Tab-separated table of C-alpha atoms in Angstrom:
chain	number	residue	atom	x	y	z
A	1	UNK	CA	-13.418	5.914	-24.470
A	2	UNK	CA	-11.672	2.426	-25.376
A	3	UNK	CA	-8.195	2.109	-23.851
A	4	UNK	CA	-4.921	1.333	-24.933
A	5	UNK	CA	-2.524	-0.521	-22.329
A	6	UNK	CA	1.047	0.052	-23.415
A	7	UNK	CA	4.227	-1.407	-21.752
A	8	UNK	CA	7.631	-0.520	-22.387
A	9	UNK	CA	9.565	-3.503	-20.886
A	10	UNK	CA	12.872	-2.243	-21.451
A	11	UNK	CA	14.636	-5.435	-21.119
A	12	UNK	CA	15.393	-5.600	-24.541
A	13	UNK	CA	16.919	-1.954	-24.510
A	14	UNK	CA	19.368	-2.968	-21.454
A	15	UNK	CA	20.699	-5.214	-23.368
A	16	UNK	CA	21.293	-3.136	-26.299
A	17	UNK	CA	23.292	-0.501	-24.339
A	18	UNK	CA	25.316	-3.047	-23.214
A	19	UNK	CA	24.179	-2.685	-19.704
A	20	UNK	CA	25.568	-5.240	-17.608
A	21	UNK	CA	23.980	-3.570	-14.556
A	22	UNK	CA	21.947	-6.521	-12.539
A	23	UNK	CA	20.167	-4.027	-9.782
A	24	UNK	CA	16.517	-3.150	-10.123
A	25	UNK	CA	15.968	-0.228	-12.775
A	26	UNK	CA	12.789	1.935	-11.699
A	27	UNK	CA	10.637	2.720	-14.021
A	28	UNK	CA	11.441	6.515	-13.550
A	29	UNK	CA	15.027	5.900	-14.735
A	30	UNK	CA	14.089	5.233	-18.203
A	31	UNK	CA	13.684	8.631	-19.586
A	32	UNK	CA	13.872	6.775	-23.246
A	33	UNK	CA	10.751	5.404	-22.549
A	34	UNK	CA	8.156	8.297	-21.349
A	35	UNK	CA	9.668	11.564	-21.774
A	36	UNK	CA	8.940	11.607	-25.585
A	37	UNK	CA	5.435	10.930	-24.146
A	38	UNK	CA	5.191	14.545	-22.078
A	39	UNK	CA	6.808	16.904	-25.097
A	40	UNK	CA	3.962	19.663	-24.975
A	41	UNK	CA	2.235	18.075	-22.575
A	42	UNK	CA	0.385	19.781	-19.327
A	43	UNK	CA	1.652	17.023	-17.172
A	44	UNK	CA	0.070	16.286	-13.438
A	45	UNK	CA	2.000	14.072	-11.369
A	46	UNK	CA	0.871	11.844	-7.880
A	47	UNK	CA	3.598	10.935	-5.884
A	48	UNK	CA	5.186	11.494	-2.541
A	49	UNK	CA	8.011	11.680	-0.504
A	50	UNK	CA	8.732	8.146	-1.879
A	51	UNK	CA	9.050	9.271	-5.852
A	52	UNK	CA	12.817	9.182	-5.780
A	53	UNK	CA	14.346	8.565	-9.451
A	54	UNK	CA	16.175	5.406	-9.199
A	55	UNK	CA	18.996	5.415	-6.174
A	56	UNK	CA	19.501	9.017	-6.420
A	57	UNK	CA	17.889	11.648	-3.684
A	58	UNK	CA	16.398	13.650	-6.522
A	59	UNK	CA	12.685	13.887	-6.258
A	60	UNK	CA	10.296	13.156	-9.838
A	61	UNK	CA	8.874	16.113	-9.438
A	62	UNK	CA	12.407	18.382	-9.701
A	63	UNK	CA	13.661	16.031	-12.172
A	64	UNK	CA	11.313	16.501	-14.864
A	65	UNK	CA	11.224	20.628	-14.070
A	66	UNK	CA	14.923	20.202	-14.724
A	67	UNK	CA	14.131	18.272	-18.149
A	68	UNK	CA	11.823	21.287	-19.251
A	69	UNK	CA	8.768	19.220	-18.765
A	70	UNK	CA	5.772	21.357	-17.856
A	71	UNK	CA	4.537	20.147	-14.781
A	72	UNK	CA	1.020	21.659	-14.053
A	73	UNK	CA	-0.443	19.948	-10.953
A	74	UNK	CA	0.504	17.645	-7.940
A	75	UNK	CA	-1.818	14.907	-6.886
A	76	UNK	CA	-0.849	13.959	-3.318
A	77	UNK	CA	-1.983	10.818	-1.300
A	78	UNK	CA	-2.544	10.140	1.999
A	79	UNK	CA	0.445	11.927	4.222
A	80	UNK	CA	1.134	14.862	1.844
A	81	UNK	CA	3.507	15.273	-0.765
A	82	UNK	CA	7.289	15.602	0.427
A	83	UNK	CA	6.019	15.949	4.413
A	84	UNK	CA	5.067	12.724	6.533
A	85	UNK	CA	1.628	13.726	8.080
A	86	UNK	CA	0.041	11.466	10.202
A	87	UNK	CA	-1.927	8.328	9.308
A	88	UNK	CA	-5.315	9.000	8.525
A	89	UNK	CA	-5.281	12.628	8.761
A	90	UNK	CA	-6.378	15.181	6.399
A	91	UNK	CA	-4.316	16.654	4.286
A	92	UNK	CA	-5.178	20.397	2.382
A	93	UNK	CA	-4.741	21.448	-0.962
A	94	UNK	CA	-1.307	23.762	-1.026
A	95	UNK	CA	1.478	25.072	-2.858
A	96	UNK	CA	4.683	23.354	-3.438
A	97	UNK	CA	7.305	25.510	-1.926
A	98	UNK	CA	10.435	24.646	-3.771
A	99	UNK	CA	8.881	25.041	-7.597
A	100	UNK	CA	5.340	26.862	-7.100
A	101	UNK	CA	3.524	23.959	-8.307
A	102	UNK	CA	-0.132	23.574	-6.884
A	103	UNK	CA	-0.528	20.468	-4.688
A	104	UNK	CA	-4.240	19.050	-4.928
A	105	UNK	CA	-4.575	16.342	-1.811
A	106	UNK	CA	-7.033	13.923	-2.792
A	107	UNK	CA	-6.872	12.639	1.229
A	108	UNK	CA	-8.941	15.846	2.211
A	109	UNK	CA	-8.720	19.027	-0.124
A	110	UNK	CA	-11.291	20.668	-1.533
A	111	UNK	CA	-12.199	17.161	-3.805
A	112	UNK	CA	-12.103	14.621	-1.139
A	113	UNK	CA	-10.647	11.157	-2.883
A	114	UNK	CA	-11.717	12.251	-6.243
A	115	UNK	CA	-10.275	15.324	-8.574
A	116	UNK	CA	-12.055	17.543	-9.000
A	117	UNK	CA	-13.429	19.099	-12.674
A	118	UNK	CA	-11.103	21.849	-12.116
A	119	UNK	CA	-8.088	19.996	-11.564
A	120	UNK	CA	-8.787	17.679	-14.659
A	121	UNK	CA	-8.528	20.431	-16.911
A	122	UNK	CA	-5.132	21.351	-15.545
A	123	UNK	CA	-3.236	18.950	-17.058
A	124	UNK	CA	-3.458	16.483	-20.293
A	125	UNK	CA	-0.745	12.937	-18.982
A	126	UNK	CA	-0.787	11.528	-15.541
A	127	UNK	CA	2.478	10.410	-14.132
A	128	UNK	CA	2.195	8.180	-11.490
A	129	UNK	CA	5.137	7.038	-9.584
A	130	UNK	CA	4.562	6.326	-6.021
A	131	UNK	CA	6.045	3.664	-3.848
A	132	UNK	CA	2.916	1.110	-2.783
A	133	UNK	CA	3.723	-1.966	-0.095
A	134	UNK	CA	1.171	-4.539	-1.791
A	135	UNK	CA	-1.695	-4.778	0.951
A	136	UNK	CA	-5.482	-4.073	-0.052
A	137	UNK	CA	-6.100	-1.404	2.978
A	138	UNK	CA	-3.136	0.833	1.887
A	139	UNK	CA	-4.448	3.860	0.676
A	140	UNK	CA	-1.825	4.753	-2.010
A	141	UNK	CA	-3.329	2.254	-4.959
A	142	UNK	CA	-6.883	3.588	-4.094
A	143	UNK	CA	-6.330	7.313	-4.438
A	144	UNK	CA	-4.363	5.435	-7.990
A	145	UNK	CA	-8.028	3.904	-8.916
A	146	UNK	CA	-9.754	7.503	-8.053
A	147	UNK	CA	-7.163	9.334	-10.739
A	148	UNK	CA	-7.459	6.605	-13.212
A	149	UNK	CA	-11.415	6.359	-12.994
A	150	UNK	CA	-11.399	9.843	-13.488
A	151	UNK	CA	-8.522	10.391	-16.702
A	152	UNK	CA	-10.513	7.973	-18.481
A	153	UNK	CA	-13.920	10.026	-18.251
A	154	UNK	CA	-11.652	12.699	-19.119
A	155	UNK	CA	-9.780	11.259	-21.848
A	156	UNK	CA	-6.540	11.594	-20.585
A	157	UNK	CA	-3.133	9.476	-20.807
A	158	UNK	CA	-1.911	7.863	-17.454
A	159	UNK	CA	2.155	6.987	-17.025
A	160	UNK	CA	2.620	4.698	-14.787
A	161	UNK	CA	6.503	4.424	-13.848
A	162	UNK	CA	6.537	1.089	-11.497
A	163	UNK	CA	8.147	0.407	-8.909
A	164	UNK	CA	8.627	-3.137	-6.919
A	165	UNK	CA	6.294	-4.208	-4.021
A	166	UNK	CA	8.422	-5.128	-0.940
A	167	UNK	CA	5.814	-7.737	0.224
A	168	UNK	CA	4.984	-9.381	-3.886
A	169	UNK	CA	6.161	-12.632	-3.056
A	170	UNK	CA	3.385	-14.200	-2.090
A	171	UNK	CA	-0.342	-14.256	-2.071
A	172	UNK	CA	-2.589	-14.232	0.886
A	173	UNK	CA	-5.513	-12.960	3.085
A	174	UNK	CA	-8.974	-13.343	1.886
A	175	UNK	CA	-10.443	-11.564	-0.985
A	176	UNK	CA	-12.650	-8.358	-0.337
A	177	UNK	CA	-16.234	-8.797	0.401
A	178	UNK	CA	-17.160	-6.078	-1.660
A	179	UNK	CA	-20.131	-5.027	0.576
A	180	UNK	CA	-17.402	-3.933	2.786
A	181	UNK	CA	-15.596	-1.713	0.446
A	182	UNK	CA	-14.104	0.885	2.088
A	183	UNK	CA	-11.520	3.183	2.007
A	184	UNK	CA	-9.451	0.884	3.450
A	185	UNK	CA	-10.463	-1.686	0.795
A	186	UNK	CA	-12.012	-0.987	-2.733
A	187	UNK	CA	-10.860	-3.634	-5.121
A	188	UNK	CA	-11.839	-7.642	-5.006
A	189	UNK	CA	-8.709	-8.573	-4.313
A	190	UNK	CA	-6.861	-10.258	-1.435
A	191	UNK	CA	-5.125	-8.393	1.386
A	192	UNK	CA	-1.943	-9.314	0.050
A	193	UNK	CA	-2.272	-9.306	-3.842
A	194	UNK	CA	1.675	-9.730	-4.672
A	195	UNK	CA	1.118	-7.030	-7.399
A	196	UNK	CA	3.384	-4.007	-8.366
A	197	UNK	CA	1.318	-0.941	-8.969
A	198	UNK	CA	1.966	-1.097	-12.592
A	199	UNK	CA	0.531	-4.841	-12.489
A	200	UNK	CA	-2.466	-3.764	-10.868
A	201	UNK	CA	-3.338	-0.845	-12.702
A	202	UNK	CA	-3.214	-3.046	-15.687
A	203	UNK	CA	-5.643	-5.646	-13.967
A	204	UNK	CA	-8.295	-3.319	-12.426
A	205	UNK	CA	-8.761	-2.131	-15.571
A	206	UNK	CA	-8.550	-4.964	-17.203
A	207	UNK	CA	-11.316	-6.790	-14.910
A	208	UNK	CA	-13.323	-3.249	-15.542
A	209	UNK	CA	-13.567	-2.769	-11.968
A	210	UNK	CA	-12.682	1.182	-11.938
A	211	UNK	CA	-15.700	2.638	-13.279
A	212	UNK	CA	-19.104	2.005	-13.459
A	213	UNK	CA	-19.753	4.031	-16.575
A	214	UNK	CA	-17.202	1.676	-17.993
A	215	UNK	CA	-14.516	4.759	-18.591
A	216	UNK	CA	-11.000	3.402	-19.043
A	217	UNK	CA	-7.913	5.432	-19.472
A	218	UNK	CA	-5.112	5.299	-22.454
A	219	UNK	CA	-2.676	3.450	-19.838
A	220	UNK	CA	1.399	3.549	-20.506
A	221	UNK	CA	2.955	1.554	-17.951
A	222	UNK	CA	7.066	1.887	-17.844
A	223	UNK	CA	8.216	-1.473	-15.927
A	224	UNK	CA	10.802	-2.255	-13.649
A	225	UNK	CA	14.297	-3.873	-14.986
A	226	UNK	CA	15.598	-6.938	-13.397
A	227	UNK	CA	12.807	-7.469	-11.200
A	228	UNK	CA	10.980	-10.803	-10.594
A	229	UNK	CA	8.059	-11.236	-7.560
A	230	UNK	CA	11.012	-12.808	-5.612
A	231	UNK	CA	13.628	-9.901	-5.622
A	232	UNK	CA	14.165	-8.554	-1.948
A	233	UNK	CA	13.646	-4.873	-2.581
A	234	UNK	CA	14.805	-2.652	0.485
A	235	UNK	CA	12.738	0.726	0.343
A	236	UNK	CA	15.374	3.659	0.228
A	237	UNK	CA	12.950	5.448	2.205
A	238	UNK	CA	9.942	5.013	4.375
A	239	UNK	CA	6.637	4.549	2.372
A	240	UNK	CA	4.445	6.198	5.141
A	241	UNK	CA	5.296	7.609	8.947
A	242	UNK	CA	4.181	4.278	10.579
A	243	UNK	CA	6.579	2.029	8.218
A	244	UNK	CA	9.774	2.974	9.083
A	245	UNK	CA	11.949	0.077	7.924
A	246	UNK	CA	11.157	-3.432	6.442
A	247	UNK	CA	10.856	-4.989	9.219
A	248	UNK	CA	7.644	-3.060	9.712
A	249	UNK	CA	6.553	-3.297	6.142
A	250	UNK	CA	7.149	-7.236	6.515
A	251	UNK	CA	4.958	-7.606	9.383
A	252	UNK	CA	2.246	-5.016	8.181
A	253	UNK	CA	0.325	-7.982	6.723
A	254	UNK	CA	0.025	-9.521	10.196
A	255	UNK	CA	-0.075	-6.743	12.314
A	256	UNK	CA	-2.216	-4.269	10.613
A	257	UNK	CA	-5.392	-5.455	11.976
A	258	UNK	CA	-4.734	-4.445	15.395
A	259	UNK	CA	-5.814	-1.121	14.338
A	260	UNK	CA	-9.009	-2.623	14.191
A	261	UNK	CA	-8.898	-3.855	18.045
A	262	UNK	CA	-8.371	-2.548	21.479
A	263	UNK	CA	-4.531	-3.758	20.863
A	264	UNK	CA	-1.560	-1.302	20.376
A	265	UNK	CA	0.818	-1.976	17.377
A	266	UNK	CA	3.601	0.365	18.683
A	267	UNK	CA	1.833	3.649	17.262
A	268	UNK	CA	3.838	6.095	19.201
A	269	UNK	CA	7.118	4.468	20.007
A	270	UNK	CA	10.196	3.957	17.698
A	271	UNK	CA	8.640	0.275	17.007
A	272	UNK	CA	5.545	0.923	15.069
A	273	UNK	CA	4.047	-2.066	13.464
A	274	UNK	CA	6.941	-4.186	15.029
A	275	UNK	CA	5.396	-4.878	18.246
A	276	UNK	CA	1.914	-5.407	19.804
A	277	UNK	CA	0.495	-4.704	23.392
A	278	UNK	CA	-1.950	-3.540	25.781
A	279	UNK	CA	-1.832	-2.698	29.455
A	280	UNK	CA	-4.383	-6.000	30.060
A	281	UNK	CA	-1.609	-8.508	29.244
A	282	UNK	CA	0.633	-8.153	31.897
A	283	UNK	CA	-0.878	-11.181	33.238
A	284	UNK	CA	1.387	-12.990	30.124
A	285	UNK	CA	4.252	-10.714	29.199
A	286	UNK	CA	6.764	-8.571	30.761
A	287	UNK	CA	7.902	-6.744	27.758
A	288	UNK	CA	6.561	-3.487	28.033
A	289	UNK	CA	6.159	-0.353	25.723
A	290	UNK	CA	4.322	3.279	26.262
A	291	UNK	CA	2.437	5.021	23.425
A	292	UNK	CA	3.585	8.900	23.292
A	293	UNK	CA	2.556	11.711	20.765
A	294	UNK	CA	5.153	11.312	18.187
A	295	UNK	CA	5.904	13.343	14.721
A	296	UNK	CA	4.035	10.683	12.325
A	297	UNK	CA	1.546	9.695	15.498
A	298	UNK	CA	0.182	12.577	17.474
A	299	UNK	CA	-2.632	10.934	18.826
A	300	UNK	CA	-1.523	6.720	18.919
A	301	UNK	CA	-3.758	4.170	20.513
A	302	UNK	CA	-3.282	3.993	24.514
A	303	UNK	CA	-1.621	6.936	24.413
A	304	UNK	CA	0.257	7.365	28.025
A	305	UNK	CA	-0.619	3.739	28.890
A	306	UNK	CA	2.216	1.228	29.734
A	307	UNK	CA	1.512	-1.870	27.472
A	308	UNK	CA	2.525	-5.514	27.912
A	309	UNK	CA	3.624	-7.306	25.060
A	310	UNK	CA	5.363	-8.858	22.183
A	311	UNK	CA	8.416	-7.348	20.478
A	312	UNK	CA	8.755	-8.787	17.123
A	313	UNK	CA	11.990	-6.372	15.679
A	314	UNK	CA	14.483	-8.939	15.714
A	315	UNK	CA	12.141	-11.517	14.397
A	316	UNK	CA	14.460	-13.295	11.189
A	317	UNK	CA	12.973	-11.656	8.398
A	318	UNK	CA	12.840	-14.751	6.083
A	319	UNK	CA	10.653	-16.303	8.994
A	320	UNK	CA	8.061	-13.431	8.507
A	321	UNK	CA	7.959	-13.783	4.654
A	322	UNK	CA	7.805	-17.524	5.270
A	323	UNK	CA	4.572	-17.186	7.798
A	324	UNK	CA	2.610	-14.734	5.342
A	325	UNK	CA	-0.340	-12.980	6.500
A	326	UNK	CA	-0.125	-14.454	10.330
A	327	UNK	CA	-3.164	-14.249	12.258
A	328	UNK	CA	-1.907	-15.868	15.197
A	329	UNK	CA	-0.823	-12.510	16.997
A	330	UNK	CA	-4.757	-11.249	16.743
A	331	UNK	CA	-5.754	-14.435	18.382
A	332	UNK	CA	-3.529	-15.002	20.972
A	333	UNK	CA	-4.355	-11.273	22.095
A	334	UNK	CA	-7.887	-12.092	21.994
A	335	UNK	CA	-7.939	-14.958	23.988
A	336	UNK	CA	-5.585	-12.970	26.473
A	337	UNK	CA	-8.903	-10.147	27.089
A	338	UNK	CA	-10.981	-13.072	27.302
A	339	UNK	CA	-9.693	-15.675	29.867
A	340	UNK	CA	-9.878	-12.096	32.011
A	341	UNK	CA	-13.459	-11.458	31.151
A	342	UNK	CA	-12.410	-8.277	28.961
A	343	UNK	CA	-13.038	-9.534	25.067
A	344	UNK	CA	-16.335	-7.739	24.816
A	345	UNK	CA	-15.111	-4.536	22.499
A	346	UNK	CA	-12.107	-5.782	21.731
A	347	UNK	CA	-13.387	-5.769	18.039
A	348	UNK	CA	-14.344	-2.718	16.383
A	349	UNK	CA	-16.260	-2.059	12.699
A	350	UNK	CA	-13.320	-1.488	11.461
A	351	UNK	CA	-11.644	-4.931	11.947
A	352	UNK	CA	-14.088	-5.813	9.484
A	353	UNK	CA	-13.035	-3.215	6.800
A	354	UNK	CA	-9.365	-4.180	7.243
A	355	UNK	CA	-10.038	-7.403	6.782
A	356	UNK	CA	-12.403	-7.697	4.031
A	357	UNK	CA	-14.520	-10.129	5.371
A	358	UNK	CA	-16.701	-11.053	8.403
A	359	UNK	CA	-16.150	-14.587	9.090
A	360	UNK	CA	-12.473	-13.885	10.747
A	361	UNK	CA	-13.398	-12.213	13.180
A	362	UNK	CA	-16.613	-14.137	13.947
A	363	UNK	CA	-14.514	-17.027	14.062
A	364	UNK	CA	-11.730	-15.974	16.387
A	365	UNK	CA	-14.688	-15.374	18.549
A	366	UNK	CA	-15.005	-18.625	18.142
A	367	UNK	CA	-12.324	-19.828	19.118
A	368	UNK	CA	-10.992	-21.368	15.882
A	369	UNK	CA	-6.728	-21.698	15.378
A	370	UNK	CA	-5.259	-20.084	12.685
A	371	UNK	CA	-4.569	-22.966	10.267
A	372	UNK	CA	-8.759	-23.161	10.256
A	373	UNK	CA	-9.289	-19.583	9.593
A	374	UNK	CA	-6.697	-19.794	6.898
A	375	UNK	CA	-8.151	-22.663	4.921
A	376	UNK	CA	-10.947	-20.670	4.560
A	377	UNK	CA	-9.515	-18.137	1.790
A	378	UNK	CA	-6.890	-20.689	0.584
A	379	UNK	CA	-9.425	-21.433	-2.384
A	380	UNK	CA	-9.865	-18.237	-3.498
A	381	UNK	CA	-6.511	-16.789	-3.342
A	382	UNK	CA	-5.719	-19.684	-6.052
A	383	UNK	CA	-8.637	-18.538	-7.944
A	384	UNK	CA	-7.052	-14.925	-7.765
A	385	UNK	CA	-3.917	-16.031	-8.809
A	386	UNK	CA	-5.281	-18.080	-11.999
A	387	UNK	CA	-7.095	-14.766	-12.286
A	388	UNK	CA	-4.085	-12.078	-12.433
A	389	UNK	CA	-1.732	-14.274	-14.566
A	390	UNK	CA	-2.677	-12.325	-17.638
A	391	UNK	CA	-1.732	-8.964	-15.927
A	392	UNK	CA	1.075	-9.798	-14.561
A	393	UNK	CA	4.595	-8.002	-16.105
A	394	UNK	CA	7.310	-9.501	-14.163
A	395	UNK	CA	8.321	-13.759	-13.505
A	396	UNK	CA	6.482	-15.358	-10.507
């Protein structure tokens, strides 16, 4: 079916009412704009623990009950719905406790990533509102891509009710090699794409890269007020078990692709994604840290092991935003293992997938500095920029 992409900016409307409120507006605040869209609607939502309206504690999901919408169906991501399970895990189909509504995971239920024909016919609109942190291998935009791919075979209407990406500032990482899509990695797009969800919703379909069959969806996306890509947007609450604050979700960029390495990112301590270690450095560093089965991290890398390292939590915030996606951390722990003889398997397949491309790690390996490896995708992430411009809904 041909689709219709429909944006309520709202802007306009603030200023009407006479608003002189300057903080960021969610796009599940603005009832004006998408509740008219739901009136005897079925309506299936996918969210999490992180679909909060606005700066309240009240949950999407009980909101619209309370508005008489009839919600039919939850869609949950990776982690669950309202509980934090851990990374990676599956998560079953269920029954939402509070309000009865049936939970369908699409991170292990009875569809896998897709929906399946029985859950399409449960409902006729799609809200989405979900909290994403603007990297390529986080799951939450491609279980996003699954639902739309699927509503337009289906024929039905996705709401999108944005919300601001913590790390959409900048642009960086190389673009995915699409031979190693993934499902850490299934649009060509760079590991840090500086787009909201709404933004790149609009530009996957946009590019036709959702469907093969060429299916799009009738797409409504509600945008955020007073937002530009440089507002500093604190999450009111954590986006996944392993990003508890944004210092984590600031260094995520740099320090996700230890989970394609030997190398501990703090997995199992009250640091996770704020430090980096492994029981081999000691011969560089005396900070130390020990992996332990934690709510969030049962089973975390070196589990047990002391690790030397590098504690990175009081690193100035600004600096990490200013250094981007750093590599520099992978390949000083690299060349650590291999002055001591111990780099072969420090790499696993999954590096690759993280990454998006091969040549990174081949040419830590060999031995290049970071300013090399970077030049590398500088090129194409200028090309990708050039590229979104159309899509995008908020000021650079």
């Amino acid at each position: 079916m041909s689709a219709a992409i429909l944006v309520f900016c709202g802007l306009v409307c603030a200023s009407c009412a006479g608003t002189t409120d300057s903080r960021v507006i969610l796009g599940d605040e603005q009832f004006e704009a998408y509740l008219p869209l739901l009136e005897g609607q079925r309506v299936a939502i996918f969210s999490n623990q992180t679909g909060l309206v606005g700066n309240t504690r009240t949950h999407i999901l009980d909101t619209l009950i309370a508005k008489g919408v009839n919600v039919s169906a939850i869609f949950s991501p990776e982690h669950g719905f309202r509980d934090l399970a851990d990374d990676g895990s599956h998560v079953a189909d269920g029954v939402e406790p509070v309000t009865g509504v049936p939970i369908l995971s699409l991170y292990g239920g009875a569809g896998g990533n897709h929906p399946t024909q029985e859950a399409m016919d449960m409902f006729d609109v799609l809200i989405v509102d979900i909290q994403d942190v603007g990297l390529r291998f986080y799951t939450y935009y491609i279980t996003m891509c699954h639902l739309m791919d699927a509503c337009g075979e289906a024929g039905k209407h996705v709401v999108l009710l944005d919300r601001p990406n913590p790390n959409g500032m900048y642009v960086d990482g190389p673009i995915l090699d699409m031979s190693l899509k993934s499902g850490v990695g299934h649009l060509p797009i760079p590991t840090v794409h500086g787009l909201t969800l709404g933004e790149l919703a609009k530009m996957a379909q946009g590019e036709k890269w959702l469907s093969e069959a060429g299916n799009t969806c009738q797409l409504t996306i509600v945008p955020c007020k007073n937002y530009t890509h440089q507002t500093l947007y604190e999450l009111p609450v954590r986006p996944s078990p392993n990003l508890p604050n944004m210092q984590a979700i600031y260094l995520y960029p740099s320090l996700c692709c230890f989970e394609g390495t030997v190398v501990s990112l703090g997995r199992g301590t009250d640091k996770p994604f704020q430090q980096y270690g492994h029981p081999a450095f000691n011969v560089k560093y005396s900070y130390t840290f020990t992996p332990q089965s934690v709510k969030g991290s049962s089973n975390p890398p070196l589990l047990g092991q002391e690790c030397y390292g590098v504690d990175l939590s009081a690193m100035d915030q600004a600096q990490i935003r200013a250094k981007m996606m750093d590599l520099s951390y992978v390949i000083d722990a690299y060349a650590i293992m291999k002055e001591q003889g111990l780099e072969q398997g420090f790499f696993r397949r999954f590096f690759d997938l993280l990454m998006g491309q091969r040549y990174i790690r081949e040419m830590i390996q060999e031995g290049a500095a970071e300013p090399e490896i970077r030049a590398m995708w500088k090129e194409d992430v200028a090309n990708f920029k050039k590229q979104r411009k159309p899509y995008l809904l908020y000021a650079e």
